[in-house]
CSV table of C-alpha atoms in Angstrom, one decimal:
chain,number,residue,atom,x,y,z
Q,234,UNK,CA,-160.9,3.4,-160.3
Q,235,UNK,CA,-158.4,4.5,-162.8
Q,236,UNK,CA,-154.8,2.9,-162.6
Q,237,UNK,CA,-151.8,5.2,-163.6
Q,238,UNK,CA,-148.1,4.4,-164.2
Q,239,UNK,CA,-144.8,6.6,-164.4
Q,240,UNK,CA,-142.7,9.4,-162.0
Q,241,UNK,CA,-141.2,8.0,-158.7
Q,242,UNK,CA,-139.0,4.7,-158.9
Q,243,UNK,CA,-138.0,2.1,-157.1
Q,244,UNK,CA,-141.2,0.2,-157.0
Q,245,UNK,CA,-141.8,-2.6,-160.0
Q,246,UNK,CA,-144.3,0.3,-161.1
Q,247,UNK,CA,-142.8,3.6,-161.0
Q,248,UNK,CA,-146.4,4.8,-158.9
Q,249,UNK,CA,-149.2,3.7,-159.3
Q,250,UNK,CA,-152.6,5.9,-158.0
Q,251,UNK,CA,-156.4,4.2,-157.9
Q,252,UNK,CA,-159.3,6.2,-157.7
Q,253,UNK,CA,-162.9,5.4,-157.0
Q,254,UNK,CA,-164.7,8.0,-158.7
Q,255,UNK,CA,-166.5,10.3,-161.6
Q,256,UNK,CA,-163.6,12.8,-161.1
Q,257,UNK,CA,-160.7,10.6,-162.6
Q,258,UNK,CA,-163.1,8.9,-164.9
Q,259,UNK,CA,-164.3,4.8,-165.0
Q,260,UNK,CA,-164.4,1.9,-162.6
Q,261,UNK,CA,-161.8,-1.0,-163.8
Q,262,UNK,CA,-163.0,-3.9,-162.4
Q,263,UNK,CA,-160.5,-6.5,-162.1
Q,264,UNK,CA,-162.6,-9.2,-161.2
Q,265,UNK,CA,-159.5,-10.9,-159.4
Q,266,UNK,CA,-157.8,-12.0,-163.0
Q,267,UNK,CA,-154.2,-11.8,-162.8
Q,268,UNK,CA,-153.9,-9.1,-164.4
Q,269,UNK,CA,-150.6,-6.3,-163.2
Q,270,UNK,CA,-150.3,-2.8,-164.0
Q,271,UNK,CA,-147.8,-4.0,-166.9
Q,272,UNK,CA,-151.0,-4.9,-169.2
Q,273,UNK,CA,-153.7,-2.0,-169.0
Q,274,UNK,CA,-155.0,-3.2,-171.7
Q,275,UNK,CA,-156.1,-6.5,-170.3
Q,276,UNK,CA,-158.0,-4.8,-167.3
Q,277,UNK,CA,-162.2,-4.7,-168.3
Q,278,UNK,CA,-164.2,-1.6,-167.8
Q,279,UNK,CA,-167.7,-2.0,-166.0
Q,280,UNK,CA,-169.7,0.5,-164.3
Q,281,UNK,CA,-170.3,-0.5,-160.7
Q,282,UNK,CA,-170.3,2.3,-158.9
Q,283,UNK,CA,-172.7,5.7,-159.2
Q,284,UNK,CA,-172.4,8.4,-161.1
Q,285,UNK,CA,-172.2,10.7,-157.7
Q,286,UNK,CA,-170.2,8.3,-155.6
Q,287,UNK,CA,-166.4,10.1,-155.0
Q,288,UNK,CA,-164.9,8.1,-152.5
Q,289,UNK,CA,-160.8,7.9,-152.4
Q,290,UNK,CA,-157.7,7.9,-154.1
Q,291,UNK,CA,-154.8,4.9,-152.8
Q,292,UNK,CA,-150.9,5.6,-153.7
Q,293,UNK,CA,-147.9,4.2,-153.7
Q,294,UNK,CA,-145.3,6.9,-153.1
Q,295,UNK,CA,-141.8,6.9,-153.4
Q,296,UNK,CA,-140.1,9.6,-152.9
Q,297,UNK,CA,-136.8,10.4,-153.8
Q,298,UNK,CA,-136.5,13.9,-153.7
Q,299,UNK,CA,-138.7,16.2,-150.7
Q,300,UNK,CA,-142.2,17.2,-152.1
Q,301,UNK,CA,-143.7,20.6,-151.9
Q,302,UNK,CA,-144.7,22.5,-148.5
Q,303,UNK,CA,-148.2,22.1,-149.3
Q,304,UNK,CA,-151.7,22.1,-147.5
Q,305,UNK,CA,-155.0,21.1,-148.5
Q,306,UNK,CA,-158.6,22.8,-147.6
Q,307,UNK,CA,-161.4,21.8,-145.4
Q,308,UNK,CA,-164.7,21.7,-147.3
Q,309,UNK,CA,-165.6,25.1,-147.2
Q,310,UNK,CA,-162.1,26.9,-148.2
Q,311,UNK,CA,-162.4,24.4,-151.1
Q,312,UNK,CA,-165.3,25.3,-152.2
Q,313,UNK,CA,-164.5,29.0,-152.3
Q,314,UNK,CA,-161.3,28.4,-153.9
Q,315,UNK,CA,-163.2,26.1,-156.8
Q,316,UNK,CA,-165.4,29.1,-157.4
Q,317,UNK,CA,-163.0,31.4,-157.4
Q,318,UNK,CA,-160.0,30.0,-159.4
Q,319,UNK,CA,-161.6,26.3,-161.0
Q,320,UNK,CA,-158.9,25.9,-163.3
Q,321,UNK,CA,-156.4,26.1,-160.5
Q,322,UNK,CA,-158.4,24.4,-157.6
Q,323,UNK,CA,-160.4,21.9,-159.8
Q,324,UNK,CA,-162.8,20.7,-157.3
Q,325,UNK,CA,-164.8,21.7,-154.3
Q,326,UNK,CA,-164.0,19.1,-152.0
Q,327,UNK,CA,-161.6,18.1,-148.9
Q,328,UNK,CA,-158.3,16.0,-149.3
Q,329,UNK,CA,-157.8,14.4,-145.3
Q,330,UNK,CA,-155.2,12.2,-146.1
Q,331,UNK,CA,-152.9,8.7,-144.4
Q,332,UNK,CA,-149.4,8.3,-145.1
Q,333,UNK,CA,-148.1,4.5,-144.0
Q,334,UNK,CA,-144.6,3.7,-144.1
Q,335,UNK,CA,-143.6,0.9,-146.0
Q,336,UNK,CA,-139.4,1.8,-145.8
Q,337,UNK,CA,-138.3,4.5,-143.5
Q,338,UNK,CA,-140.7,7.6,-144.1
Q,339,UNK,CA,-139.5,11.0,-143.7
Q,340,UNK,CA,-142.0,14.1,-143.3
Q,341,UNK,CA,-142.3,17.7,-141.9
Q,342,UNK,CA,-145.6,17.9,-140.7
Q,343,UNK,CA,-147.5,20.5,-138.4
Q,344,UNK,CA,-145.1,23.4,-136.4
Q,345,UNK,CA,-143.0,22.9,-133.8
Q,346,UNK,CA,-143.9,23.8,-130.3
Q,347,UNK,CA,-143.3,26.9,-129.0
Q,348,UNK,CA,-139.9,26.4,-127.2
Q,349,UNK,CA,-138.2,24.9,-130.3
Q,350,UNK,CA,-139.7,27.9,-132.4
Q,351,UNK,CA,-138.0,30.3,-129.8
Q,352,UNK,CA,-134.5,28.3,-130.0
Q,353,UNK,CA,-134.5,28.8,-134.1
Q,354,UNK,CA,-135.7,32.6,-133.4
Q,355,UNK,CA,-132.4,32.8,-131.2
Q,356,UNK,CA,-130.1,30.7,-132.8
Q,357,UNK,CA,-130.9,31.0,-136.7
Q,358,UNK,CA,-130.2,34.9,-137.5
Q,359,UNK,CA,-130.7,33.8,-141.3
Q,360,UNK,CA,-134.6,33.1,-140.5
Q,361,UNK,CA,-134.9,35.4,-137.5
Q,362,UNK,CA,-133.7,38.4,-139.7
Q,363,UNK,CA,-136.7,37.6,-142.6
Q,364,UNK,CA,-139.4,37.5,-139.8
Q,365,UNK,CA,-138.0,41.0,-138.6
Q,366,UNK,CA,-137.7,42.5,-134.9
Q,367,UNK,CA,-141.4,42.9,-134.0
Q,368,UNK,CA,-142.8,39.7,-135.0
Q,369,UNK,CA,-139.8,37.8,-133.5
Q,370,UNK,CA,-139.8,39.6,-130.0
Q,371,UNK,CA,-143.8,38.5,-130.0
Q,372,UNK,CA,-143.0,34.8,-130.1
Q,373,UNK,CA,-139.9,35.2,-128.2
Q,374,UNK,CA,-142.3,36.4,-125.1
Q,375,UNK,CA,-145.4,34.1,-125.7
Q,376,UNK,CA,-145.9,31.6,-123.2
Q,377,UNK,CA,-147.3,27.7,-123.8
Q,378,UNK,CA,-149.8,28.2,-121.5
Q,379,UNK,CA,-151.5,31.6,-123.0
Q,380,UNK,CA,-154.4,31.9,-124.9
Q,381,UNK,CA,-154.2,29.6,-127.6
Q,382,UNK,CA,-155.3,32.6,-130.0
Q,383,UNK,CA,-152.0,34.8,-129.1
Q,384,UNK,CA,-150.2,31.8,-130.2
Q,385,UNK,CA,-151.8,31.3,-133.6
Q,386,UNK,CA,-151.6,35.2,-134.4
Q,387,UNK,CA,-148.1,35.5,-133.4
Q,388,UNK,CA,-147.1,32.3,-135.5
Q,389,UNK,CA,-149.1,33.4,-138.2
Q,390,UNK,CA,-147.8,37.0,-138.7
Q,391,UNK,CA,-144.0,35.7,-138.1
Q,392,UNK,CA,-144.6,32.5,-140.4
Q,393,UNK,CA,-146.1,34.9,-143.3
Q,394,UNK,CA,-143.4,37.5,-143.0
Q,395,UNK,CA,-141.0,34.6,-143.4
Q,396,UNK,CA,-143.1,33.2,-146.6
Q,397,UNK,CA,-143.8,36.8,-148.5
Q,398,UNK,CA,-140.1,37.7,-148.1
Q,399,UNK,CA,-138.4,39.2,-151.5
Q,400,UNK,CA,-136.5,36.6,-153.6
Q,401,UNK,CA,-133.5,38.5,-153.1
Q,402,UNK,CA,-133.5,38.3,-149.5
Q,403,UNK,CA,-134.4,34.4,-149.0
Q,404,UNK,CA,-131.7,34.0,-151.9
Q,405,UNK,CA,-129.1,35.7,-149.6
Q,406,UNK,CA,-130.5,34.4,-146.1
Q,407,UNK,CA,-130.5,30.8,-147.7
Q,408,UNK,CA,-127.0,31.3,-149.2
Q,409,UNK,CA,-125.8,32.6,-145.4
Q,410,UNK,CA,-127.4,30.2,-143.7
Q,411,UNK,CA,-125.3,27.1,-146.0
Q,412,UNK,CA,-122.1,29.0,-145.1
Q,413,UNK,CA,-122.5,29.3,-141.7
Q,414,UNK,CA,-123.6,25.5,-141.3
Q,415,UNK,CA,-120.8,24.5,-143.5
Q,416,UNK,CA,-118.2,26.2,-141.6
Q,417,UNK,CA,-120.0,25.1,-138.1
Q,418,UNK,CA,-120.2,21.7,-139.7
Q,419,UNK,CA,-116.0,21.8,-139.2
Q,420,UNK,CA,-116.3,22.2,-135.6
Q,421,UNK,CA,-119.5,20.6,-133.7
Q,422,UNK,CA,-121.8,17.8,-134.8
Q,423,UNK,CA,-125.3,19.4,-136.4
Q,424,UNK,CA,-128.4,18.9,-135.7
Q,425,UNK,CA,-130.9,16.5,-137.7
Q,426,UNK,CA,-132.8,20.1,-138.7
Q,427,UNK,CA,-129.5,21.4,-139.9
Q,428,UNK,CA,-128.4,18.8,-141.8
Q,429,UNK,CA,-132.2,18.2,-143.4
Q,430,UNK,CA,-131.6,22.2,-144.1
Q,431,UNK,CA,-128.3,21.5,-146.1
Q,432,UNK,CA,-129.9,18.5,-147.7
Q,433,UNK,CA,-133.3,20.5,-148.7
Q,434,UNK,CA,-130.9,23.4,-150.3
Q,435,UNK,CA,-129.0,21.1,-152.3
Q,436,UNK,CA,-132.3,20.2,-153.9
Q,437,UNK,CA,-133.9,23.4,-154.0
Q,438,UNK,CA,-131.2,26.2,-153.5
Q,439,UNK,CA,-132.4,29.6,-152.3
Q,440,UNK,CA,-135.7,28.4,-151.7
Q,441,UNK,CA,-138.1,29.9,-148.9
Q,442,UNK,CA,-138.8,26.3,-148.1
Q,443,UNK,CA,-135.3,25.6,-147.1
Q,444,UNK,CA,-136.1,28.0,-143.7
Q,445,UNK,CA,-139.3,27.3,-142.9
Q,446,UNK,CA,-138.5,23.5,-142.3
Q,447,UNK,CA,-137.2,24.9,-139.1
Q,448,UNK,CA,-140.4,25.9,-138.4
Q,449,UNK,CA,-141.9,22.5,-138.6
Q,450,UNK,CA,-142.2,18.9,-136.5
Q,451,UNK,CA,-139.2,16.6,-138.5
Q,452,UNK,CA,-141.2,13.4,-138.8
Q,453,UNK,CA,-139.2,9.9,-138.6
Q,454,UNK,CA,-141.2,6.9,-139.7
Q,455,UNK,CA,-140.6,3.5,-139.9
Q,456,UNK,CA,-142.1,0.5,-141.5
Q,457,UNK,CA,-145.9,0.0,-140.5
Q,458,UNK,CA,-146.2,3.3,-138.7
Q,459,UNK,CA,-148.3,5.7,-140.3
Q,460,UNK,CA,-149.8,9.3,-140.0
Q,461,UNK,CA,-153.0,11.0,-140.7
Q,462,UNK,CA,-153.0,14.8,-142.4
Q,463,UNK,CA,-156.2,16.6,-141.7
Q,464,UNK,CA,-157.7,19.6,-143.4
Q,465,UNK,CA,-155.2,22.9,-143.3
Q,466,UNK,CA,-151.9,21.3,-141.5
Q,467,UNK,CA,-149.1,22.1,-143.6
Q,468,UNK,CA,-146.4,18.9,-144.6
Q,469,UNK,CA,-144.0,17.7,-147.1
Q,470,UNK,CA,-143.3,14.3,-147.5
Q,471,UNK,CA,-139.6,14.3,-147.9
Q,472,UNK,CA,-138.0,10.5,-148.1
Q,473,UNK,CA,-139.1,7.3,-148.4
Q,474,UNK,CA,-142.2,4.9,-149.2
Q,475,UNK,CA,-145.5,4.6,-148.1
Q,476,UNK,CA,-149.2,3.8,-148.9
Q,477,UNK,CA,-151.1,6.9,-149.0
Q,478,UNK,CA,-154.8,6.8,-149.0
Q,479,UNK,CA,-156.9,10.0,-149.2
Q,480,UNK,CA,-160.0,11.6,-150.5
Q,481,UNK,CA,-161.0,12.0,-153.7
Q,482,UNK,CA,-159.6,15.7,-154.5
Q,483,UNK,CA,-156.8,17.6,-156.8
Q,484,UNK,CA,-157.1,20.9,-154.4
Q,485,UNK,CA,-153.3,21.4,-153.4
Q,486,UNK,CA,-151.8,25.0,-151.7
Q,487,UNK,CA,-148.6,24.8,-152.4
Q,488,UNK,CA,-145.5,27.4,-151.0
Q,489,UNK,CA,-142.4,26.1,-151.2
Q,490,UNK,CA,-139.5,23.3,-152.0
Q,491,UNK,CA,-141.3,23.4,-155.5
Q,492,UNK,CA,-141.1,24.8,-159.5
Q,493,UNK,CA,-145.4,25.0,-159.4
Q,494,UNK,CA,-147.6,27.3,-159.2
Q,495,UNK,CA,-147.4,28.6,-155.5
Q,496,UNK,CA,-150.4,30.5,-153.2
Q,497,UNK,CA,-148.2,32.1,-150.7
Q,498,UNK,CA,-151.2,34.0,-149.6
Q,499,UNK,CA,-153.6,31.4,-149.1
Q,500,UNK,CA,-151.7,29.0,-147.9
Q,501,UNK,CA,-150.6,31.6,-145.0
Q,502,UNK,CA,-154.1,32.5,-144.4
Q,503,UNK,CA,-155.8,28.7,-143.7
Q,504,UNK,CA,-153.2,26.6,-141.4
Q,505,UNK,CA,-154.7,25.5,-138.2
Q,506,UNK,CA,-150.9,27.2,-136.9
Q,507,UNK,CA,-151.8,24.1,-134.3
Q,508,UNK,CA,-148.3,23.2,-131.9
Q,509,UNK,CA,-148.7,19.3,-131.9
Q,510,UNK,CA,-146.3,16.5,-132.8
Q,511,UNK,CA,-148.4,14.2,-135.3
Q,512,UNK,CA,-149.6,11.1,-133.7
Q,513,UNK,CA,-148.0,8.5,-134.5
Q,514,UNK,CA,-150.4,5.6,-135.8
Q,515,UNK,CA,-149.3,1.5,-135.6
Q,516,UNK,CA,-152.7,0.4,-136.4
Q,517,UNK,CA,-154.9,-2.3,-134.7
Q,518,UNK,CA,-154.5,-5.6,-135.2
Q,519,UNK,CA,-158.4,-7.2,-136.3
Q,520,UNK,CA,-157.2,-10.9,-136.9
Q,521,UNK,CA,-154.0,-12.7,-137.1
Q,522,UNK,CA,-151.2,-10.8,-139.7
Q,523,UNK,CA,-153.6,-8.1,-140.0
Q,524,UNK,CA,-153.9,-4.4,-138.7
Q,525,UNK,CA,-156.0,-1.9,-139.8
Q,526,UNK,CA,-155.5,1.8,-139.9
Q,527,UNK,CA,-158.6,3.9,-139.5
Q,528,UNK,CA,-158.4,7.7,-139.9
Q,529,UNK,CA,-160.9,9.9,-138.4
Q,530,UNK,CA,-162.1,10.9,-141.8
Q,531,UNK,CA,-165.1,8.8,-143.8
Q,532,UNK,CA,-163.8,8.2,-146.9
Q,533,UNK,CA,-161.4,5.5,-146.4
Q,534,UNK,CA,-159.7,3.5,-144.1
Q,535,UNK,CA,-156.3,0.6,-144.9
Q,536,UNK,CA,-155.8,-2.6,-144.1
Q,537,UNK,CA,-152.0,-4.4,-144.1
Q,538,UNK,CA,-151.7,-7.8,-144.5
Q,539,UNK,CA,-147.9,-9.5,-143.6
Q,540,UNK,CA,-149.0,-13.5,-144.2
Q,541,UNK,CA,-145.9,-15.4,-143.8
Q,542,UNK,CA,-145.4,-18.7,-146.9
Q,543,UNK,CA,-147.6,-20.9,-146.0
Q,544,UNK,CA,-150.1,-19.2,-144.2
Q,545,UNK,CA,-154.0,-18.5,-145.1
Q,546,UNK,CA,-156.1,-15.4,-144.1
Q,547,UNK,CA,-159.6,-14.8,-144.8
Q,548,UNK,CA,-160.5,-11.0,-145.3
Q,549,UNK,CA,-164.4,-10.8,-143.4
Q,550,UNK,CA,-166.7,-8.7,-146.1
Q,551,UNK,CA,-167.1,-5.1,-145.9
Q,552,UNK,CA,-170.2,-3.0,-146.3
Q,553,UNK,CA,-167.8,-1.2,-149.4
Q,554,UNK,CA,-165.7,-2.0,-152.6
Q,555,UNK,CA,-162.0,-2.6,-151.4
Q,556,UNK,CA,-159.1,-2.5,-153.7
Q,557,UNK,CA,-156.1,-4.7,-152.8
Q,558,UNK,CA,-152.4,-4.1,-153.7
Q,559,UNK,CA,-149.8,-7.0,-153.5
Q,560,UNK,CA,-146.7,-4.8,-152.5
Q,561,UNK,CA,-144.4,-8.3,-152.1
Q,562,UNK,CA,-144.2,-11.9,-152.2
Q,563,UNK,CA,-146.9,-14.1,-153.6
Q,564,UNK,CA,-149.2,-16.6,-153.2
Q,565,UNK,CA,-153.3,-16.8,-153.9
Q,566,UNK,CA,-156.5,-14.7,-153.8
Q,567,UNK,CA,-159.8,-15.9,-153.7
Q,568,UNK,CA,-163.6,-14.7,-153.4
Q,569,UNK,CA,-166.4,-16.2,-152.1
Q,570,UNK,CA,-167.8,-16.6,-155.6
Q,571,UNK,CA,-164.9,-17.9,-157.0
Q,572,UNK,CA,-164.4,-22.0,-157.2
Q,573,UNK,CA,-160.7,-21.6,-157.3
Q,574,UNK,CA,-157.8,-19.1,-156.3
Q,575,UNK,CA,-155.8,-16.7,-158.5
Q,576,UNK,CA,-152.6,-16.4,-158.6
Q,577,UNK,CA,-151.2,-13.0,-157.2
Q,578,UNK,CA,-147.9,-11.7,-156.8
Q,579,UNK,CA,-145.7,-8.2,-156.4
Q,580,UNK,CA,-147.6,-5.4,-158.4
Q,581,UNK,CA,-151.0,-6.9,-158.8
Q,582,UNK,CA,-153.9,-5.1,-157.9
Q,583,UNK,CA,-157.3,-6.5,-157.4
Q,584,UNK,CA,-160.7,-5.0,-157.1
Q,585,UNK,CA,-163.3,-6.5,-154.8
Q,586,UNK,CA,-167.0,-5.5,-154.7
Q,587,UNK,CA,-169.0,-5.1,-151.2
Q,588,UNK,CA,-169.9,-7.7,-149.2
Q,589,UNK,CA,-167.6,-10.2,-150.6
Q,590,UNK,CA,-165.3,-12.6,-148.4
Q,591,UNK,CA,-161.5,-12.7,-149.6
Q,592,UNK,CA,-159.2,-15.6,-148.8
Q,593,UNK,CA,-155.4,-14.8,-149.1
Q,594,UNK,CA,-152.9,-17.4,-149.0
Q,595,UNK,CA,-149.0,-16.7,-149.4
Q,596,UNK,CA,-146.4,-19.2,-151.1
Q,597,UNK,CA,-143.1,-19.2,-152.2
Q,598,UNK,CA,-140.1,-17.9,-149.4
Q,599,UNK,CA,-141.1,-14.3,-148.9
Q,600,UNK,CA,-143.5,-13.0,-146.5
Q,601,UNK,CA,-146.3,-11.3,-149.0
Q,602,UNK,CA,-147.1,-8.1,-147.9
Q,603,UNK,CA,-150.9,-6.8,-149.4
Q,604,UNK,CA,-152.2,-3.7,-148.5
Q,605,UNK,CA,-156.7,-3.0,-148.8
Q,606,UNK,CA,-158.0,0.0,-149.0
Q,607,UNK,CA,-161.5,0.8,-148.7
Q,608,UNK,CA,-164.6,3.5,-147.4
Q,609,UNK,CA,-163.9,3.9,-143.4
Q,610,UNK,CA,-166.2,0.7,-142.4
Q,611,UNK,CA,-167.8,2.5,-139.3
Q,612,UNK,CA,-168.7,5.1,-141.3
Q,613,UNK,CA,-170.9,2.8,-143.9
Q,614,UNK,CA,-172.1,0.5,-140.9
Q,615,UNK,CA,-173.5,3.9,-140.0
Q,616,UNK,CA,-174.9,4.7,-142.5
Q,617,UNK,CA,-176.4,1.1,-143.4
Q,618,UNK,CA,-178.1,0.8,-139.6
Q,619,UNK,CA,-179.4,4.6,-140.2
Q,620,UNK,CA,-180.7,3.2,-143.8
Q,621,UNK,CA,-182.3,0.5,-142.0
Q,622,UNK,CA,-183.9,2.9,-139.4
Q,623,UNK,CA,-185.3,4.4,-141.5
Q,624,UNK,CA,-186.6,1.6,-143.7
Q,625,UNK,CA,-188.1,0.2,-140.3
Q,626,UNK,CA,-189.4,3.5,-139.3
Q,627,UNK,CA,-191.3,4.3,-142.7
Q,628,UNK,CA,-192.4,0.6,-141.9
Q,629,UNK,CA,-194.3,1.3,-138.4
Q,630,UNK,CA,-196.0,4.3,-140.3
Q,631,UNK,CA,-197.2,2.4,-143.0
Q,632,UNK,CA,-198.5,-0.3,-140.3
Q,633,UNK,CA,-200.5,2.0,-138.1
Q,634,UNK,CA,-201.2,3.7,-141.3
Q,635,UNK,CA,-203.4,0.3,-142.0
């Protein structure tokens, strides 16, 4: 786990990003001390995990200005891209990602369905004009129920023509499309697209991203509700703060609302083009003041913790190391192993090994809001009872074996 500091305010730390593997170097163990961010060089170094172990990377985002239109690639795309280009895709495996709102959470994420794709086809001549005639009559006359496969290659053709347009002409169909909302803007209420549109060019003027947020699901959520960003769905994250959790991977495909390096190309060439508004998740409450979110991915899964002053909660043990994160308030952490509690409070971070039972207890007059993050615990129950078959299975051979 490596703990890093500085980029996106408000938090007490700018951001702060943990890891859990070789990639991003050593394991700090924090072995519940108080110890904050704010003294790095207080936190002790052990090695407690293997060398081949990659398991996930927990953030604290805020974002105050809208981050790139980005994907990231299944398994196998990222291991192509790694060969092919390592010092730009530095690593060969997946990023499925979780996004949970801790303030109001803003996101484009997935396209629109087909009916709202049409409206911006016949209502936006700014974006309908870049696409050009042939691709926009072809979504104008698919249907929702047709093969799913006409969908995807009409999308895709329109969506790239959009994407691969000249500079020149996103600078002037950006530029048109401000002075025709401004002047509308005068005269009839806009929509929530149209205003995110005048808000995105303001940030990044005459940018190709600016149009294709039409093309995508405008994602509203609020505190506690999260969602989950499978392999090759494109997404920005645009305001707000959250907890994000994913795994352990730089591999970013970036093409638009951003100064880096951009792969129109690829990026074009691996989205699902799925039609589906993200589900939205609340997570499921496992004991009193506690729900936990659990992706369908293996490599992690989140707990939040909302333990009112006064109140004790006692964190069951986990077949995995957990990292916990006091977002707010204060109060008390203790392990099994430990004879007394340390003290915890807004910014601390603590790292707990497997198998160890946590008791949280919150003080003071603020609820204290802690956030765990860990390897999905299905996934390693899995793998422990298919350990254990195997172990009792080798057992029986040995036996008859005698």
């Amino acid at each position: 786990m490596v703990c890093k500091k500085g980029g996106i305010a408000p938090w007490k730390f700018k951001s702060l990003e943990l890891f859990a593997s070789k990639v991003k170097g050593p394991l700090f163990h924090l072995d519940l001390n108080q110890t904050s961010l704010d003294d790095m060089s207080s936190i002790r170094t052990v090695s407690i995990v293997d060398e081949r172990v990659e398991v996930h990377v927990v953030k604290v985002l805020s974002v105050a200005k809208p981050l790139s239109i980005q994907a990231h690639p299944d398994k196998g795309l990222a291991e192509l891209l790694h060969a092919m280009r390592p010092a730009t895709y530095r690593d060969a495996n997946h990023k499925p990602e979780m996004a949970i709102a801790v303030t109001d959470f803003r996101a484009l994420f997935g396209f629109a369905g087909i009916q709202e794709l049409k409206d911006v086809i016949r209502t936006v001549p700014e974006v309908a004009g870049l696409i050009g005639h042939e691709d926009a009559d072809k979504l104008m006359t698919v249907k929702e129920y047709h093969d799913g496969n006409d969908v995807k290659s009409s999308l895709q053709s329109a969506f790239a023509k959009l994407m691969t347009a000249s500079k020149e002409a996103v600078s002037e169909a950006v530029n048109k499309l401000k002075g025709r909302l401004n002047d509308e803007s005068e005269i009839r209420t806009l929509t929530e697209k149209e205003e995110l549109v005048l808000s995105l060019e303001r940030q990044y003027p005459e940018d190709v991203g600016v149009l294709a947020a039409l093309l995508f699901n405008y994602v509203k959520l609020s505190p506690g509700e999260a969602i989950y960003i499978g392999a090759n769905e494109p997404h920005a994250y645009l305001s707000g703060e959250c907890i994000e959790c994913m795994a352990t991977s730089d591999n970013v495909v970036r093409a638009g609302l951003t100064p880096k390096y951009r792969d129109v190309q690829t990026l074009c060439s691996m989205l699902t083009y799925k039609q589906i508004f993200p589900e939205i998740l609340r997570g499921v409450p496992v004991q009193p003041y506690v729900r936990r979110y659990t992706p369908p991915t293996d490599e992690f899964e989140v707990d939040c913790c909302l333990l009112p002053p006064g109140e004790v909660v006692v964190m069951p043990p986990v077949p995995g190391p957990s990292i916990f994160l006091v977002m707010t308030g204060e109060g008390e952490v203790q392990a099994d192993s430990m004879s007394d509690g340390e003290k915890a409070k807004e910014g601390d971070v603590f790292f707990v090994p497997a198998h160890t039972e946590v008791r949280l207890s919150a003080s003071g007059h603020a609820t204290m809001q802690l956030y765990r993050a860990g390897v999905n615990s299905r996934a390693l129950y899995a793998c422990n009872a298919a350990a254990a078959g195997k172990r009792s299975q080798l057992q029986n051979i040995c036996e008859m074996a005698s």
